[in-house]
Amino acid sequence: MEKMKILLVDDEPRYLETTKKLIERRGYDTFTAESGEAALRIMDTHSVQVVILDVKMPGMDGNETLRVIKERWPLAEVIMLTGHATVDSAIDGLKSGAWDYLMKPADIDQIIEKAEQAFDKRVRQEEKIRSAQARLYMKSPRQILKDGEA
Amino acid sequence: MDNHSNRLKQSRQRLKRGILINMIFLPMIPFIIVTGLSFYFFSSTLEDATRARLERILTDHRRMIESFLMNRKADLELVARIYAFDDMDSDRAVTAVYRELEERSPAFVDLGLFDHRGNHLRYAGAWALAGKSYAGEEWFQKTMSGGYYISDVFLGYRNVPHFVVAVRRIDKGRTWVLRATIDTLFFDTLVSGVRMGTTGEAYILNYEGLAQTARRSGNLAVLDPDPAFDWFENKIKFGNKATWFSPEDQPFLYAVTGLSDKSWYLVVRQEKQDAYGALYSAAVICLIVTVCGLAALVVTAVFISERIVRRIELLDTEKEALGSQLIRAVQLAEIGEMAAGFAHEINNPLQIIKSEYALLKILVGEAETADGGPDRSPAGSTSFSEINEGLDQIHTQVERCNKITSAVLKFGRKNDTRQTALDPKSLIPEILGLVENTARSGGIDLTTRIDEDTPMFMGDHSRFQQVMLNLINNALDAVAKHHGARGGRVEILAGQIREKNRALVEIRVQDNGCGIRPDHMNKIFTPFFTTKAVGRGTGLGLSVCFGIIESFGGTMDVDSRPGQGTVFAVRLPAK
């Protein structure tokens, strides 16, 4: 099975650093980004499955970043990290396709639990996609050749 | 503050004075003008009427007296013309003529015949005057020169006041004079027949001011000088026109006229008090009405201005109360907003601390294991356990901060809750279910009494629950503090009350706990005010409850007696 790759997006460097260490100790690949833009760059180069995204950030905020991610990488699962005052924006996030949200300050265990659930979903989804594709290929083997040419 | 209330008091006093002055003086001006004008017109009309009456009486009597005198003169002239001197020159003839004259007018007292030298030839009458010489008498000389003469009243030989009418006759070279005496008593009655009111009277003065007739009032006899004569003599304009005036220093009104053909004044006088009796009583009535009216005006003005000022004071107090309520509401909202922003920002560092704690905990755990566990090195294990203790403390304190920020954020949350109809009859028992265990284990007697007619009200379910839980928990704490494990009593009452024709739901949470200190009473709804030990309460409970109840359109009151208990009363408009 594929190893879960987590991307942490927050404007607090120290938080990123510590949390990265904690998550890596659990055996997951962890990337960090200090802004929405940086997160998108990492998403470009690495296939990240779960993004933990702070809502309130300078520049591109969490909701905006979420929309771009969902647009470009529909399969990536996003967990919003929010303060109470921005519960509304968390709801907005859920509406635009976030997997779940977490209230700050969140326990690392909570974060990982949610991330795993998201990853499971992602895996199941990929599984479905793969089986669907397999069925498609079995129906028409030529398609593979065609795809190869393309 | 004192300065402010002083200033307020002063301005209120000024306002009151202003209202009072306006209310007294503005109506007073037309009131006085109307009263004054009507009195002026009334008095001038009365004066005119009195003057006209006096003038009329004067004119009438002047005519009467003039005609009386003219008639007597004409009587004599007639006699003188009818009879020749010889016809008259016998006692019998004179007596016969006298009888004739007496018949014509009872005013004749006697009749005398005189020759041109003034010798009294014949006489008919009560006095024995024949044979006397009148050559030097004024009346005789005047008669001889003027043809006729009417004398002033004089005493003469008979020493009785009388006056005479005499005519001269020139007949066949003989000059003779016929003289008749007029009874002054009769003449008096003629003049004194004038009556006006109780003191009105008429009398005659000659040009020297001697009375020719007595005054009816009796204080001026015939031939007495009139003391008022000097006063009005130089003021009289002669002619037939009546002159009317009233000396200011005299208590009388006078009307005086000269008689034609005779150097007499006819005087009509009346006491002012009598003539102006109606005016004086009108003046008294006017005065009474004015005084009463002004008194009523002043009393009304004082009363009304007092009421107005009291009303204004009441409004001011209400305004102040409303203002302070508004300020409190705004303060609450501002504090709420500020605190929410604050809490939100604090959450980020808390998040980092939490992460650091988690990492440190793992690292310490690893280091401990690498060190060989607690058995290997007692000193090491002590320091590790101390580090762990410290880490746990960090965790506890972060959790505590988290609790505070959560409460603050809840408090600052906007009122976007859904309001639905809530029924206290089902809601309160449901809430009570949450605290029953706590109460039972604390030995506290928790009872409810909900009236059957308790109406529904509009509100958010969970927020109302928050309010009730807060109030009940406070009550339980207060009771536990005061009574320990026995004797504590918390009662929740609900029912309907009416206030200003509005139905309200009243929910009371009352306890017999420690009560609230009086100096804390006005702080309990202030955010962050708490009497609980550090770490036990955030001080947000009651201020949040207050805000929630206000957002439901209700009010929250507290009544507390230290050592006896507290009652929190929540009133909400019935649905």
XYZ file of C-alpha atoms in Angstrom:
725
model
C 0.000 0.000 0.000
C 1.077 3.487 -0.748
C 2.530 5.559 2.091
C 0.452 8.607 3.129
C 1.925 11.955 2.140
C 0.703 14.850 4.288
C 1.080 18.541 3.486
C 0.869 20.962 6.409
C -0.062 24.526 5.479
C 0.200 27.175 8.200
C 1.785 30.615 8.533
C 3.535 29.620 11.793
C 6.967 28.106 10.890
C 7.587 26.707 14.334
C 4.278 24.896 14.335
C 5.059 23.424 10.929
C 8.453 22.281 12.076
C 7.258 20.594 15.270
C 4.186 19.056 13.761
C 6.229 17.737 10.825
C 8.529 16.022 13.268
C 5.587 14.536 15.170
C 3.887 13.271 12.036
C 7.084 11.855 10.586
C 7.582 9.948 13.821
C 4.317 8.179 13.013
C 5.871 7.170 9.734
C 4.199 9.442 7.243
C 5.855 11.608 4.598
C 5.330 15.195 5.596
C 5.710 18.404 3.607
C 5.206 21.884 4.939
C 4.237 25.158 3.346
C 4.016 28.594 4.939
C 1.463 29.953 2.511
C -1.216 28.937 0.046
C 1.086 29.640 -2.886
C 3.898 27.521 -1.445
C 1.406 24.713 -0.849
C 0.346 24.747 -4.500
C 4.007 24.573 -5.601
C 4.573 21.505 -3.430
C 1.373 19.914 -4.738
C 2.777 20.406 -8.229
C 5.908 18.391 -7.535
C 4.703 15.833 -5.011
C 1.614 13.705 -5.052
C 0.168 14.700 -1.711
C -2.969 12.895 -0.585
C -3.906 14.813 2.579
C -3.580 18.542 3.145
C -3.996 20.100 6.577
C -4.849 23.683 5.784
C -5.033 26.647 8.146
C -8.017 28.881 7.328
C -6.502 32.141 8.410
C -3.337 32.993 6.537
C -1.892 36.137 5.082
C -2.040 36.348 1.308
C -3.988 33.450 -0.158
C -6.210 32.250 2.682
C -7.303 28.700 3.428
C -10.591 28.766 1.544
C -9.003 30.166 -1.586
C -6.229 27.616 -1.461
C -8.815 24.879 -0.931
C -10.692 25.880 -4.069
C -7.540 25.793 -6.204
C -6.481 22.435 -4.770
C -9.901 20.919 -5.386
C -9.843 22.272 -8.901
C -6.438 20.903 -9.827
C -6.257 17.822 -7.620
C -9.823 16.669 -7.023
C -8.658 13.561 -5.239
C -6.558 15.359 -2.616
C -8.291 15.383 0.789
C -8.191 18.621 2.722
C -8.670 19.075 6.488
C -9.359 22.690 7.525
C -7.779 23.963 10.730
C -9.826 26.763 12.220
C -10.323 28.961 15.223
C -13.806 29.250 16.725
C -14.386 32.697 15.329
C -14.052 31.256 11.840
C -16.422 28.308 12.188
C -18.447 29.868 9.402
C -15.442 29.772 7.088
C -14.889 26.136 8.068
C -18.463 25.449 6.986
C -17.690 27.256 3.729
C -14.673 24.977 3.418
C -16.780 21.871 3.903
C -19.152 23.136 1.253
C -16.330 23.609 -1.213
C -15.113 20.060 -0.672
C -12.981 19.853 2.457
C -12.989 16.439 4.135
C -13.350 17.774 7.689
C -12.287 20.555 9.984
C -10.409 20.808 13.260
C -10.646 23.415 15.998
C -7.472 25.065 17.148
C -5.656 24.181 19.258
C -5.866 20.600 18.027
C -4.129 17.598 19.491
C -1.633 15.951 17.216
C -3.473 12.670 17.700
C -6.681 14.250 16.467
C -4.899 15.601 13.431
C -3.407 12.259 12.536
C -6.669 10.427 13.145
C -8.497 12.748 10.773
C -5.665 12.533 8.268
C -5.830 8.769 8.314
C -9.560 8.768 7.783
C -9.057 11.117 4.872
C -6.305 8.943 3.490
C -8.497 5.851 3.774
C -11.164 7.579 1.823
C -8.638 8.663 -0.751
C -7.313 5.131 -1.066
C -10.814 3.714 -1.422
C -11.589 6.330 -4.024
C -8.411 5.534 -5.990
C -9.260 1.876 -5.698
C -12.644 2.547 -7.230
C -11.118 4.660 -9.948
C -8.599 1.950 -10.724
C -11.219 -0.802 -10.887
C -13.403 1.401 -13.018
C -10.501 2.031 -15.382
C -9.639 -1.681 -15.406
C -13.177 -2.498 -16.356
C -12.970 0.098 -19.108
C -9.730 -1.402 -20.392
C -11.090 -4.895 -20.290
C -13.990 -3.738 -22.377
C -11.679 -2.260 -24.989
C -7.983 -3.261 -24.882
C -7.355 -0.977 -27.789
C -7.902 1.910 -25.617
C -4.628 1.141 -23.843
C -2.761 1.344 -27.079
C -4.521 4.564 -27.883
C -3.656 5.995 -24.529
C -0.077 4.888 -24.992
C 0.091 6.722 -28.294
C -1.404 9.830 -26.789
C -20.513 63.491 39.033
C -21.527 65.764 41.905
C -20.716 68.743 39.783
C -22.834 67.316 37.004
C -25.850 66.701 39.199
C -25.462 70.166 40.665
C -25.473 71.654 37.216
C -28.497 69.568 36.309
C -30.274 70.759 39.426
C -29.454 74.361 38.598
C -30.704 74.080 35.039
C -33.828 72.373 36.304
C -34.370 75.246 38.730
C -33.899 77.707 35.875
C -36.347 75.799 33.738
C -38.885 75.722 36.536
C -38.507 79.446 37.120
C -38.908 80.086 33.394
C -42.059 78.001 33.151
C -43.452 79.573 36.289
C -42.774 83.136 35.144
C -44.233 82.495 31.712
C -47.256 80.744 33.122
C -47.910 83.530 35.605
C -47.118 86.611 33.563
C -48.361 85.749 30.111
C -51.968 85.102 31.177
C -51.650 87.939 33.701
C -51.132 90.545 30.970
C -54.447 90.006 29.118
C -56.165 89.365 32.426
C -55.057 92.692 33.858
C -55.683 94.513 30.594
C -59.217 93.166 30.359
C -59.976 93.870 33.992
C -58.436 97.335 33.792
C -60.177 98.217 30.555
C -63.566 97.069 31.707
C -63.122 98.901 34.959
C -62.007 102.019 33.115
C -64.959 101.932 30.737
C -67.363 101.131 33.507
C -66.101 103.985 35.663
C -66.018 106.497 32.830
C -69.532 105.495 31.785
C -70.708 105.828 35.326
C -69.005 109.208 35.641
C -70.599 110.378 32.412
C -73.977 109.145 33.576
C -73.582 110.823 36.935
C -72.469 114.030 35.289
C -75.376 113.920 32.858
C -77.817 113.308 35.684
C -76.454 116.184 37.706
C -76.544 118.427 34.676
C -80.085 117.479 33.867
C -81.243 118.087 37.393
C -79.381 121.376 37.410
C -80.928 122.535 34.161
C -84.422 121.475 35.153
C -84.243 123.224 38.450
C -82.659 126.302 36.996
C -85.572 126.598 34.621
C -88.036 125.995 37.377
C -86.494 128.597 39.670
C -86.043 131.083 36.872
C -89.643 130.665 35.820
C -90.800 130.913 39.426
C -88.977 134.197 39.852
C -90.120 135.474 36.439
C -93.693 134.513 37.260
C -93.609 136.383 40.547
C -92.139 139.364 38.770
C -94.785 139.073 36.058
C -97.507 138.847 38.720
C -96.396 142.141 40.189
C -95.996 143.739 36.806
C -99.481 142.689 35.897
C -100.867 144.227 39.043
C -98.880 147.385 38.456
C -100.200 147.671 34.945
C -103.788 146.886 35.721
C -104.095 149.256 38.590
C -103.345 152.966 38.628
C -101.586 154.465 41.657
C -104.835 155.866 42.901
C -106.519 152.487 42.675
C -103.894 151.066 44.872
C -103.505 153.822 47.343
C -105.734 152.425 50.007
C -105.142 149.678 52.554
C -108.148 147.813 51.392
C -107.103 147.846 47.763
C -103.584 146.634 48.582
C -104.980 143.909 50.764
C -107.372 142.893 48.020
C -104.568 142.784 45.495
C -102.441 140.829 47.997
C -105.219 138.296 48.360
C -105.308 137.984 44.600
C -101.604 137.447 44.459
C -101.649 134.997 47.327
C -104.171 133.005 45.423
C -101.906 132.933 42.400
C -98.956 131.839 44.402
C -98.710 130.977 48.079
C -95.128 132.227 47.966
C -96.192 135.835 48.529
C -95.935 136.850 52.130
C -96.879 140.482 51.849
C -97.319 143.364 49.440
C -96.289 146.966 49.795
C -96.814 150.192 47.882
C -94.071 152.826 47.834
C -93.876 156.262 46.409
C -90.921 157.476 44.378
C -89.103 158.662 47.503
C -89.189 155.316 49.107
C -91.939 155.927 51.602
C -93.867 152.843 52.438
C -97.396 154.008 51.736
C -99.528 150.941 51.943
C -98.879 147.414 53.193
C -100.748 144.175 53.270
C -99.238 141.364 55.309
C -98.262 140.134 58.717
C -95.715 142.799 59.588
C -96.440 146.410 60.517
C -94.101 148.047 58.113
C -96.141 150.888 56.680
C -94.720 154.361 57.093
C -91.093 153.340 57.058
C -88.772 154.958 54.532
C -86.823 152.712 52.202
C -85.141 155.456 50.198
C -81.666 154.299 51.211
C -82.297 150.588 50.709
C -80.420 148.909 47.921
C -83.464 147.161 46.542
C -85.353 150.445 46.223
C -82.571 152.194 44.407
C -82.065 149.240 42.087
C -85.792 149.095 41.378
C -85.967 152.784 40.668
C -83.038 152.559 38.269
C -83.742 149.190 36.654
C -87.561 148.985 36.543
C -87.673 145.831 38.607
C -85.564 144.006 41.139
C -85.380 140.680 42.788
C -83.311 140.910 45.922
C -81.014 138.510 47.659
C -82.234 137.094 50.892
C -81.810 139.521 53.726
C -83.111 140.107 57.222
C -84.405 143.648 56.813
C -86.565 145.359 59.436
C -88.437 142.256 60.317
C -85.199 140.369 61.089
C -86.374 137.297 59.287
C -84.660 135.986 56.145
C -86.662 136.912 53.136
C -86.291 138.384 49.706
C -88.360 140.773 47.745
C -89.605 141.279 44.233
C -90.272 144.852 43.290
C -91.530 146.607 40.155
C -91.537 150.292 39.279
C -94.453 151.927 37.564
C -94.441 155.311 35.880
C -97.981 156.385 35.458
C -99.191 159.865 34.477
C -96.023 161.495 35.741
C -96.096 159.586 38.971
C -93.538 156.992 39.813
C -94.433 154.319 42.313
C -93.108 150.951 43.332
C -94.898 147.763 44.184
C -93.000 145.289 46.306
C -93.839 141.761 47.301
C -91.962 139.604 49.780
C -91.366 135.996 48.940
C -91.596 133.417 51.634
C -88.107 131.855 51.814
C -89.529 128.745 53.379
C -91.678 128.238 50.326
C -88.751 129.068 48.086
C -86.617 126.646 50.068
C -89.008 123.807 49.494
C -88.971 124.622 45.816
C -85.201 124.307 45.673
C -84.718 121.564 48.156
C -87.223 119.437 46.303
C -84.193 118.180 44.404
C -83.292 114.704 45.541
C -80.684 112.369 44.220
C -79.656 109.225 46.041
C -79.455 109.821 49.752
C -77.203 112.873 49.803
C -78.055 114.720 46.619
C -79.304 118.267 47.303
C -79.630 121.655 45.688
C -79.258 125.153 47.122
C -78.768 128.698 45.980
C -75.870 130.982 46.689
C -75.606 134.634 45.871
C -72.488 136.067 44.300
C -70.947 136.580 47.727
C -71.358 132.918 48.520
C -74.092 133.423 51.072
C -76.685 130.709 51.105
C -80.043 131.873 49.783
C -81.741 128.653 50.689
C -80.866 126.189 53.381
C -79.323 122.878 52.470
C -81.432 119.829 52.992
C -78.572 118.159 54.820
C -78.960 120.963 57.339
C -75.365 122.050 57.738
C -75.828 125.311 55.867
C -78.542 127.729 57.023
C -79.887 130.639 55.071
C -77.386 133.519 54.828
C -74.483 131.333 55.980
C -71.436 131.495 53.732
C -70.731 128.249 51.834
C -67.201 127.139 52.755
C -66.781 125.539 49.296
C -67.669 128.817 47.551
C -64.109 130.186 47.522
C -62.940 126.991 46.019
C -65.171 126.987 43.013
C -65.934 130.698 42.574
C -62.975 131.420 40.342
C -63.531 128.236 38.397
C -67.103 128.891 37.404
C -67.761 129.970 33.900
C -70.931 131.931 33.717
C -73.720 131.639 31.257
C -76.563 129.249 31.125
C -74.329 126.285 30.657
C -74.025 124.098 33.657
C -70.551 123.647 34.998
C -69.786 120.347 36.512
C -66.786 119.526 38.538
C -65.701 117.722 41.600
C -63.065 119.233 43.858
C -60.520 116.585 44.524
C -60.129 117.312 48.188
C -63.868 117.430 48.790
C -66.108 114.482 49.338
C -68.748 116.073 47.082
C -69.573 116.424 43.451
C -70.765 119.901 42.544
C -72.772 121.164 39.610
C -73.146 124.932 39.548
C -74.930 127.275 37.188
C -75.732 130.957 37.237
C -79.393 131.924 37.027
C -80.337 134.293 34.247
C -81.654 137.657 35.363
C -80.460 136.984 38.843
C -77.056 137.042 40.441
C -77.508 133.671 42.051
C -75.855 130.338 41.613
C -77.856 127.217 41.682
C -75.664 124.539 43.222
C -76.418 120.853 43.058
C -74.158 118.627 45.044
C -73.964 115.008 45.994
C -71.551 113.031 48.072
C -69.143 111.182 45.811
C -69.601 108.073 47.875
C -73.305 108.231 47.146
C -72.979 109.185 43.459
C -70.290 106.600 42.821
C -71.684 103.920 45.093
C -72.054 101.521 42.166
C -68.554 102.365 41.026
C -67.087 101.682 44.451
C -68.859 98.352 44.758
C -67.767 97.519 41.196
C -64.210 98.432 42.142
C -64.381 96.168 45.174
C -65.778 93.315 43.063
C -63.138 93.982 40.424
C -60.437 93.890 43.057
C -61.751 90.673 44.573
C -62.034 89.040 41.139
C -58.540 90.228 40.215
C -57.004 89.026 43.444
C -58.801 85.675 43.263
C -57.950 85.309 39.587
C -54.295 86.106 40.146
C -54.147 83.784 43.119
C -55.723 80.995 41.062
C -53.309 81.789 38.258
C -50.285 81.604 40.538
C -51.479 78.431 42.234
C -52.189 76.775 38.881
C -48.870 77.925 37.486
C -46.967 76.622 40.498
C -48.836 73.337 40.374
C -48.418 72.817 36.642
C -44.793 73.886 36.526
C -44.088 71.586 39.432
C -45.708 68.745 37.525
C -43.888 69.548 34.311
C -40.545 69.692 36.062
C -41.249 66.460 37.898
C -42.177 64.848 34.595
C -38.976 66.126 33.018
C -37.000 64.799 35.952
C -38.635 61.425 35.518
C -37.860 61.452 31.812
C -34.281 62.458 32.563
C -33.856 59.605 34.980
C -35.345 57.217 32.460
C -33.089 58.629 29.798
C -30.077 58.213 32.042
C -31.028 54.658 32.882
C -31.578 53.930 29.210
C -28.287 55.580 28.346
C -26.345 53.551 30.875
C -28.095 50.413 29.667
C -27.123 51.258 26.133
C -23.564 51.949 27.151
C -23.450 48.630 28.956
C -24.823 46.838 25.925
C -22.314 48.526 23.648
C -19.528 47.795 26.102
C -20.546 44.180 26.223
C -20.612 43.952 22.467
C -17.245 45.673 22.139
C -15.649 43.558 24.803
C -17.128 40.508 23.173
C -15.718 41.389 19.806
C -12.345 42.321 21.191
C -12.163 39.205 23.328
C -13.114 37.030 20.387
C -10.314 38.466 18.282
C -8.011 38.077 21.206
C -8.958 34.469 21.843
C -8.641 33.666 18.191
C -5.095 34.951 18.121
C -4.210 33.200 21.377
C -5.310 29.915 19.837
C -2.373 29.937 17.421
C 0.332 30.052 20.077
C -1.657 27.465 22.038
C -1.616 25.236 19.005
C 2.149 25.569 18.786
C 2.607 24.917 22.498
C 0.460 21.832 22.163
C 2.559 20.542 19.321
C 5.734 21.299 21.202
C 4.332 19.502 24.223
C 3.478 16.448 22.144
C 6.939 16.371 20.637
C 8.683 16.930 23.954
C 6.588 14.212 25.562
C 7.713 11.756 22.901
C 11.322 12.896 23.076
C 11.380 12.631 26.851
C 9.803 9.203 26.631
C 12.474 8.087 24.190
C 15.284 9.582 26.266
C 13.948 7.805 29.325
C 13.844 4.486 27.525
C 17.338 5.083 26.090
C 18.524 5.833 29.624
C 17.449 2.389 30.587
C 14.174 2.997 32.405
C 13.459 4.010 35.954
C 15.195 0.992 37.512
C 18.644 1.796 36.219
C 19.215 5.233 37.542
C 17.132 6.573 40.455
C 18.530 10.097 40.051
C 17.729 10.049 36.368
C 14.239 8.732 36.965
C 13.561 11.540 39.452
C 14.591 14.184 36.961
C 12.573 12.468 34.206
C 9.506 12.295 36.394
C 9.967 15.997 37.209
C 10.251 16.785 33.518
C 7.140 14.741 32.864
C 5.356 16.542 35.646
C 6.315 19.874 34.117
C 5.142 18.721 30.716
C 1.831 17.577 32.171
C 1.522 20.967 33.819
C 2.091 22.607 30.439
C -0.598 20.428 28.995
C -3.023 21.228 31.832
C -2.406 24.944 31.511
C -2.832 24.856 27.743
C -6.129 23.037 28.235
C -7.137 25.718 30.714
C -6.268 28.451 28.239
C -8.189 26.544 25.640
C -11.253 26.443 27.889
C -11.052 30.190 28.372
C -10.628 30.964 24.701
C -13.505 28.629 23.828
C -15.760 30.425 26.298
C -14.667 33.812 25.030
C -15.278 32.793 21.455
C -18.709 31.470 22.316
C -19.431 34.728 24.114
C -18.345 36.858 21.221
C -20.234 34.849 18.657
C -22.774 36.804 16.667
C -26.471 36.165 17.225
C -26.949 33.984 14.222
C -28.748 31.381 16.266
C -32.061 30.021 15.213
C -34.932 31.221 17.346
C -37.722 28.752 17.830
C -40.668 28.548 20.154
C -39.475 26.997 23.385
C -41.697 25.484 26.031
C -40.369 25.887 29.566
C -42.656 23.080 30.722
C -40.628 20.503 28.828
C -37.337 22.340 28.562
C -36.654 22.975 32.243
C -37.063 19.337 33.369
C -34.793 18.342 30.487
C -32.105 20.746 31.664
C -32.608 19.687 35.243
C -31.822 16.140 34.195
C -28.297 17.315 33.432
C -27.607 18.655 36.920
C -29.679 16.334 39.081
C -26.797 14.009 39.762
C -24.489 16.801 40.812
C -27.156 18.152 43.148
C -27.966 14.766 44.645
C -24.338 13.899 45.234
C -23.821 17.311 46.864
C -26.773 16.748 49.187
C -28.686 19.651 47.716
C -32.458 19.686 47.536
C -33.258 20.614 43.922
C -36.953 21.281 43.238
C -39.002 22.717 40.407
C -42.411 24.289 40.284
C -43.724 25.126 36.846
C -47.180 26.672 36.552
C -49.620 25.086 34.135
C -50.217 28.382 32.333
C -46.539 29.091 31.704
C -46.460 30.335 28.118
C -43.950 29.538 25.391
C -41.264 31.995 24.362
C -38.921 32.549 21.429
C -35.271 31.606 21.788
C -32.418 29.341 20.805
C -32.618 25.951 22.487
C -28.969 25.389 23.258
C -28.319 28.944 24.320
C -31.260 28.905 26.687
C -29.909 25.660 28.041
C -26.557 27.364 28.531
C -28.231 30.147 30.532
C -30.168 27.765 32.745
C -27.180 25.524 33.366
C -25.097 28.522 34.260
C -27.661 29.873 36.711
C -28.300 26.467 38.278
C -24.619 25.670 38.576
C -24.006 29.048 40.206
C -26.830 28.344 42.629
C -25.461 24.891 43.416
C -22.003 26.358 44.038
C -23.424 29.083 46.289
C -25.432 26.548 48.264
C -22.510 24.136 48.588
C -20.301 26.974 49.826
C -22.816 28.032 52.470
C -24.351 24.790 53.699
C -21.842 22.114 52.752
C -23.504 18.763 52.247
C -26.725 19.429 54.162
C -29.550 21.952 54.036
C -28.865 23.388 50.624
C -31.946 24.193 48.613
C -32.235 25.298 45.010
C -35.637 25.986 43.531
C -36.567 26.630 39.921
C -39.891 28.369 39.422
C -41.611 29.222 36.178
C -44.864 31.015 35.554
C -46.649 33.741 33.752
C -46.638 37.368 34.816
C -48.146 40.463 33.247
C -46.332 43.720 32.862
C -47.742 46.737 31.012
C -50.348 44.533 29.309
C -47.663 42.176 28.076
C -47.566 38.554 28.992
C -44.140 37.467 30.176
C -42.610 34.181 31.126
C -40.794 34.447 34.393
C -38.232 31.851 35.326
C -36.662 32.162 38.747
C -33.679 30.297 40.065
C -33.536 30.804 43.801
C -31.215 29.370 46.361
C -30.511 29.692 50.052
C -26.811 29.936 49.440
C -24.175 32.424 50.467
C -25.633 35.345 48.501
C -23.809 38.055 46.637
C -21.902 40.748 48.427
C -23.568 44.165 47.894
C -20.366 45.629 46.450
C -20.346 42.830 43.880
C -23.962 43.288 42.853
C -23.323 45.734 40.031
C -20.306 43.805 38.754
C -21.740 40.354 38.368
C -22.849 40.924 34.772
C -19.471 42.376 33.841
C -17.326 40.132 31.682
C -14.413 38.430 33.458
C -15.766 39.209 36.894
C -15.639 36.139 39.052
C -15.477 35.321 42.729
C -14.328 31.791 42.060
C -10.781 30.615 42.655
C -8.300 31.100 39.840
C -8.851 28.395 37.263
C -12.367 27.591 38.443
C -14.339 30.169 36.544
C -13.772 32.383 33.556
C -16.031 35.193 34.770
C -17.956 35.017 31.561
C -20.962 32.975 32.635
C -23.346 35.656 33.800
C -22.329 38.225 31.222
C -22.925 35.624 28.518
C -26.290 34.732 30.072
C -27.186 38.396 30.201
C -26.317 38.806 26.535
C -28.278 35.694 25.563
C -31.405 36.752 27.466
C -31.174 40.208 25.922
C -30.870 38.652 22.486
C -34.162 36.853 23.243
C -35.726 40.249 24.027
C -35.890 39.538 27.738
C -34.440 40.873 30.958
C -32.499 39.372 33.787
C -32.640 40.631 37.374
C -30.918 39.573 40.492
C -31.931 39.987 44.087
C -29.603 38.789 46.764
C -29.225 38.912 50.529
C -25.783 37.930 51.739
C -26.021 34.827 53.898
C -29.646 34.175 52.961
C -29.691 33.463 49.282
C -30.023 34.766 45.786
C -32.844 34.936 43.265
C -32.121 35.242 39.578
C -35.239 36.178 37.635
C -35.321 35.825 33.859
C -38.270 37.454 32.135
C -38.988 36.736 28.494
C -41.829 37.954 26.307
C -44.408 35.230 25.800
C -44.784 33.971 22.285
